[in-house]
Amino acid sequence: MLGPVILAASRSDRMRRLVTAAPVTKQVVDRFIPGESVDDIVPIIEDLTGRGLQLTMDVVGEDITTPEQAAAARDAYLALVDHLKDLELGERVEMSVKLSMFGQALEGGHELALANVRPVVEAAAAIGTTVTLDAEDHTTLDSMFAIHEELRKDFPQTGCVIQAYLFRTEADARRLAAAGSRVRLVKGAYKEPAEVAYQQKHEIDKAYVRVLRTLMEGDGYPMIGSHDPRLIAIAQELAHRAGRKLDEYEFQMLYGIRSEEHLRLAAEGHRMRVYTAYGTDWYGYFMRRLAEKPANLRFFLRSMVSTG
Ligand SMILES: Cc1cc2nc3c(=O)[nH]c(=O)nc-3n(C[C@H](O)[C@H](O)[C@H](O)COP(=O)(O)OP(=O)(O)OC[C@H]3O[C@@H](n4cnc5c(N)ncnc54)[C@H](O)[C@@H]3O)c2cc1C
């Protein structure tokens, strides 16, 4: 079980220094995070949307420690909105945000995160698009759902993420599967204790299907965040059984992972949204991608050895 070890290592400052300083890291990182600045990312947005894909943009940088950094994160998203405005792509390009990056873990963090994320949600609405609140570790979720509810009073299209590995998620899904809600279901990417989360892959997969059924049979808009071919086939079947049309749910996958499948689903007429991260503070995001697939770690370590 390499995944939990990598996730634990991702919290270590020593490991961060080692990984970010390694000369080969950049080329491996580029597979998952295709740019550092908004100027790098605009051509990627144009290319992917030109191929019939939709996008959700993530400015990486969850490990902030001061209110000034949280305000800078807000400004980075506002700068992105400025660029999206010129591209006139509307809801074809939405944004994903991590509330930790907006200050949630700092003193008075709940209010601070809400105050920082609100202008981003407002700016997104003004150009005809939306924001989805990512799910982070389980200790942050009550605050995330409360902020989601607050934002939805003025911006009902604001989305949120639920994680199949958490025991609480089936109840969250029943609450959220209501008209007008947009909910992304993922397996979950953090190291969670056995008191709150399933630990075995088969248990997580079964929970994913149960929650997906609740979302598909409900009145909201399900967003299926997974690369798992079995779950994608099950999602199509459940959508069909629930009488949903192709524009009444969507698939979402991460940039750089199963890219041919993104295009295949889009060509079949599905809404396919690619979660595309960019920015300089990519360490946490990158380490979660390594943890999801041991082969990524092996590739990374091999390149370090061969160039070292
Ligand atoms: C759009 C999107 C948004 C997400 N948002 C969140 C979030 O807000 N909170 C959260 O906790 N998690 C989030 N995740 C991550 C998620 O929780 C999982 O960790 C991740 O999606 C891997 O699970 P899987 O469903 O793809 O299934 P898995 O069983 O892990 O993977 C299925 C197959 O997909 C491929 N694959 C999966 N991951 C990788 C990888 N890293 N590198 C190469 N191939 C891979 C492999 O072929 C693998 O066999 C998100 C995932 C997606 C797709």
mmCIF file with all atom_site columns, N, CA, C and O in Angstrom, residues 194-215:
data_model
loop_
_atom_site.group_PDB
_atom_site.id
_atom_site.type_symbol
_atom_site.label_atom_id
_atom_site.label_alt_id
_atom_site.label_comp_id
_atom_site.label_asym_id
_atom_site.label_entity_id
_atom_site.label_seq_id
_atom_site.pdbx_PDB_ins_code
_atom_site.Cartn_x
_atom_site.Cartn_y
_atom_site.Cartn_z
_atom_site.occupancy
_atom_site.B_iso_or_equiv
_atom_site.pdbx_formal_charge
_atom_site.auth_seq_id
_atom_site.auth_comp_id
_atom_site.auth_asym_id
_atom_site.auth_atom_id
_atom_site.pdbx_PDB_model_num
ATOM 1  N N  . ALA A 1 194 ? -9.420  5.127  9.760  1.00 0.00 ? 194 ALA A N  1
ATOM 2  C CA . ALA A 1 194 ? -10.459 4.096  9.634  1.00 0.00 ? 194 ALA A CA 1
ATOM 3  C C  . ALA A 1 194 ? -11.735 4.473  10.385 1.00 0.00 ? 194 ALA A C  1
ATOM 4  O O  . ALA A 1 194 ? -12.788 3.902  10.128 1.00 0.00 ? 194 ALA A O  1
ATOM 5  N N  . GLU A 1 195 ? -11.670 5.437  11.307 1.00 0.00 ? 195 GLU A N  1
ATOM 6  C CA . GLU A 1 195 ? -12.896 5.848  12.023 1.00 0.00 ? 195 GLU A CA 1
ATOM 7  C C  . GLU A 1 195 ? -13.853 6.603  11.105 1.00 0.00 ? 195 GLU A C  1
ATOM 8  O O  . GLU A 1 195 ? -15.041 6.681  11.383 1.00 0.00 ? 195 GLU A O  1
ATOM 9  N N  . VAL A 1 196 ? -13.332 7.210  10.052 1.00 0.00 ? 196 VAL A N  1
ATOM 10 C CA . VAL A 1 196 ? -14.228 8.043  9.226  1.00 0.00 ? 196 VAL A CA 1
ATOM 11 C C  . VAL A 1 196 ? -14.347 7.548  7.782  1.00 0.00 ? 196 VAL A C  1
ATOM 12 O O  . VAL A 1 196 ? -15.236 7.994  7.055  1.00 0.00 ? 196 VAL A O  1
ATOM 13 N N  . ALA A 1 197 ? -13.450 6.642  7.356  1.00 0.00 ? 197 ALA A N  1
ATOM 14 C CA . ALA A 1 197 ? -13.425 6.322  5.918  1.00 0.00 ? 197 ALA A CA 1
ATOM 15 C C  . ALA A 1 197 ? -13.147 4.844  5.650  1.00 0.00 ? 197 ALA A C  1
ATOM 16 O O  . ALA A 1 197 ? -12.419 4.192  6.406  1.00 0.00 ? 197 ALA A O  1
ATOM 17 N N  . TYR A 1 198 ? -13.731 4.348  4.567  1.00 0.00 ? 198 TYR A N  1
ATOM 18 C CA . TYR A 1 198 ? -13.378 3.007  4.086  1.00 0.00 ? 198 TYR A CA 1
ATOM 19 C C  . TYR A 1 198 ? -11.903 3.038  3.669  1.00 0.00 ? 198 TYR A C  1
ATOM 20 O O  . TYR A 1 198 ? -11.434 4.036  3.122  1.00 0.00 ? 198 TYR A O  1
ATOM 21 N N  . GLN A 1 199 ? -11.226 1.908  3.905  1.00 0.00 ? 199 GLN A N  1
ATOM 22 C CA . GLN A 1 199 ? -9.802  1.843  3.585  1.00 0.00 ? 199 GLN A CA 1
ATOM 23 C C  . GLN A 1 199 ? -9.535  0.955  2.371  1.00 0.00 ? 199 GLN A C  1
ATOM 24 O O  . GLN A 1 199 ? -8.506  1.094  1.715  1.00 0.00 ? 199 GLN A O  1
ATOM 25 N N  . GLN A 1 200 ? -10.454 0.026  2.100  1.00 0.00 ? 200 GLN A N  1
ATOM 26 C CA . GLN A 1 200 ? -10.212 -0.948 1.026  1.00 0.00 ? 200 GLN A CA 1
ATOM 27 C C  . GLN A 1 200 ? -10.825 -0.464 -0.280 1.00 0.00 ? 200 GLN A C  1
ATOM 28 O O  . GLN A 1 200 ? -11.954 0.042  -0.294 1.00 0.00 ? 200 GLN A O  1
ATOM 29 N N  . LYS A 1 201 ? -10.106 -0.713 -1.377 1.00 0.00 ? 201 LYS A N  1
ATOM 30 C CA . LYS A 1 201 ? -10.571 -0.247 -2.689 1.00 0.00 ? 201 LYS A CA 1
ATOM 31 C C  . LYS A 1 201 ? -11.980 -0.763 -3.015 1.00 0.00 ? 201 LYS A C  1
ATOM 32 O O  . LYS A 1 201 ? -12.831 -0.013 -3.471 1.00 0.00 ? 201 LYS A O  1
ATOM 33 N N  . HIS A 1 202 ? -12.223 -2.075 -2.743 1.00 0.00 ? 202 HIS A N  1
ATOM 34 C CA . HIS A 1 202 ? -13.533 -2.612 -3.136 1.00 0.00 ? 202 HIS A CA 1
ATOM 35 C C  . HIS A 1 202 ? -14.661 -1.982 -2.315 1.00 0.00 ? 202 HIS A C  1
ATOM 36 O O  . HIS A 1 202 ? -15.766 -1.789 -2.818 1.00 0.00 ? 202 HIS A O  1
ATOM 37 N N  . GLU A 1 203 ? -14.366 -1.618 -1.055 1.00 0.00 ? 203 GLU A N  1
ATOM 38 C CA . GLU A 1 203 ? -15.404 -0.959 -0.229 1.00 0.00 ? 203 GLU A CA 1
ATOM 39 C C  . GLU A 1 203 ? -15.679 0.452  -0.772 1.00 0.00 ? 203 GLU A C  1
ATOM 40 O O  . GLU A 1 203 ? -16.828 0.902  -0.808 1.00 0.00 ? 203 GLU A O  1
ATOM 41 N N  . ILE A 1 204 ? -14.608 1.117  -1.174 1.00 0.00 ? 204 ILE A N  1
ATOM 42 C CA . ILE A 1 204 ? -14.765 2.490  -1.687 1.00 0.00 ? 204 ILE A CA 1
ATOM 43 C C  . ILE A 1 204 ? -15.561 2.444  -3.005 1.00 0.00 ? 204 ILE A C  1
ATOM 44 O O  . ILE A 1 204 ? -16.478 3.238  -3.228 1.00 0.00 ? 204 ILE A O  1
ATOM 45 N N  . ASP A 1 205 ? -15.230 1.485  -3.854 1.00 0.00 ? 205 ASP A N  1
ATOM 46 C CA . ASP A 1 205 ? -15.934 1.378  -5.138 1.00 0.00 ? 205 ASP A CA 1
ATOM 47 C C  . ASP A 1 205 ? -17.429 1.101  -4.924 1.00 0.00 ? 205 ASP A C  1
ATOM 48 O O  . ASP A 1 205 ? -18.284 1.672  -5.605 1.00 0.00 ? 205 ASP A O  1
ATOM 49 N N  . LYS A 1 206 ? -17.721 0.208  -3.955 1.00 0.00 ? 206 LYS A N  1
ATOM 50 C CA . LYS A 1 206 ? -19.143 -0.101 -3.700 1.00 0.00 ? 206 LYS A CA 1
ATOM 51 C C  . LYS A 1 206 ? -19.866 1.139  -3.173 1.00 0.00 ? 206 LYS A C  1
ATOM 52 O O  . LYS A 1 206 ? -20.997 1.437  -3.570 1.00 0.00 ? 206 LYS A O  1
ATOM 53 N N  . ALA A 1 207 ? -19.200 1.872  -2.278 1.00 0.00 ? 207 ALA A N  1
ATOM 54 C CA . ALA A 1 207 ? -19.808 3.100  -1.739 1.00 0.00 ? 207 ALA A CA 1
ATOM 55 C C  . ALA A 1 207 ? -20.032 4.109  -2.874 1.00 0.00 ? 207 ALA A C  1
ATOM 56 O O  . ALA A 1 207 ? -21.055 4.798  -2.924 1.00 0.00 ? 207 ALA A O  1
ATOM 57 N N  . TYR A 1 208 ? -19.061 4.163  -3.809 1.00 0.00 ? 208 TYR A N  1
ATOM 58 C CA . TYR A 1 208 ? -19.181 5.099  -4.937 1.00 0.00 ? 208 TYR A CA 1
ATOM 59 C C  . TYR A 1 208 ? -20.483 4.807  -5.705 1.00 0.00 ? 208 TYR A C  1
ATOM 60 O O  . TYR A 1 208 ? -21.246 5.720  -6.051 1.00 0.00 ? 208 TYR A O  1
ATOM 61 N N  . VAL A 1 209 ? -20.738 3.525  -5.957 1.00 0.00 ? 209 VAL A N  1
ATOM 62 C CA . VAL A 1 209 ? -21.933 3.159  -6.738 1.00 0.00 ? 209 VAL A CA 1
ATOM 63 C C  . VAL A 1 209 ? -23.205 3.518  -5.960 1.00 0.00 ? 209 VAL A C  1
ATOM 64 O O  . VAL A 1 209 ? -24.161 4.062  -6.538 1.00 0.00 ? 209 VAL A O  1
ATOM 65 N N  . ARG A 1 210 ? -23.206 3.253  -4.654 1.00 0.00 ? 210 ARG A N  1
ATOM 66 C CA . ARG A 1 210 ? -24.404 3.587  -3.857 1.00 0.00 ? 210 ARG A CA 1
ATOM 67 C C  . ARG A 1 210 ? -24.680 5.091  -3.921 1.00 0.00 ? 210 ARG A C  1
ATOM 68 O O  . ARG A 1 210 ? -25.821 5.521  -4.135 1.00 0.00 ? 210 ARG A O  1
ATOM 69 N N  . VAL A 1 211 ? -23.624 5.895  -3.754 1.00 0.00 ? 211 VAL A N  1
ATOM 70 C CA . VAL A 1 211 ? -23.809 7.353  -3.736 1.00 0.00 ? 211 VAL A CA 1
ATOM 71 C C  . VAL A 1 211 ? -24.214 7.842  -5.133 1.00 0.00 ? 211 VAL A C  1
ATOM 72 O O  . VAL A 1 211 ? -25.086 8.707  -5.287 1.00 0.00 ? 211 VAL A O  1
ATOM 73 N N  . LEU A 1 212 ? -23.595 7.242  -6.140 1.00 0.00 ? 212 LEU A N  1
ATOM 74 C CA . LEU A 1 212 ? -23.922 7.635  -7.519 1.00 0.00 ? 212 LEU A CA 1
ATOM 75 C C  . LEU A 1 212 ? -25.403 7.384  -7.815 1.00 0.00 ? 212 LEU A C  1
ATOM 76 O O  . LEU A 1 212 ? -26.074 8.212  -8.445 1.00 0.00 ? 212 LEU A O  1
ATOM 77 N N  . ARG A 1 213 ? -25.898 6.239  -7.316 1.00 0.00 ? 213 ARG A N  1
ATOM 78 C CA . ARG A 1 213 ? -27.325 5.935  -7.539 1.00 0.00 ? 213 ARG A CA 1
ATOM 79 C C  . ARG A 1 213 ? -28.190 7.025  -6.907 1.00 0.00 ? 213 ARG A C  1
ATOM 80 O O  . ARG A 1 213 ? -29.140 7.517  -7.533 1.00 0.00 ? 213 ARG A O  1
ATOM 81 N N  . THR A 1 214 ? -27.847 7.427  -5.685 1.00 0.00 ? 214 THR A N  1
ATOM 82 C CA . THR A 1 214 ? -28.611 8.491  -5.011 1.00 0.00 ? 214 THR A CA 1
ATOM 83 C C  . THR A 1 214 ? -28.594 9.770  -5.855 1.00 0.00 ? 214 THR A C  1
ATOM 84 O O  . THR A 1 214 ? -29.632 10.412 -6.056 1.00 0.00 ? 214 THR A O  1
ATOM 85 N N  . LEU A 1 215 ? -27.418 10.129 -6.370 1.00 0.00 ? 215 LEU A N  1
ATOM 86 C CA . LEU A 1 215 ? -27.325 11.369 -7.161 1.00 0.00 ? 215 LEU A CA 1
ATOM 87 C C  . LEU A 1 215 ? -28.114 11.245 -8.462 1.00 0.00 ? 215 LEU A C  1
ATOM 88 O O  . LEU A 1 215 ? -28.826 12.168 -8.860 1.00 0.00 ? 215 LEU A O  1
#
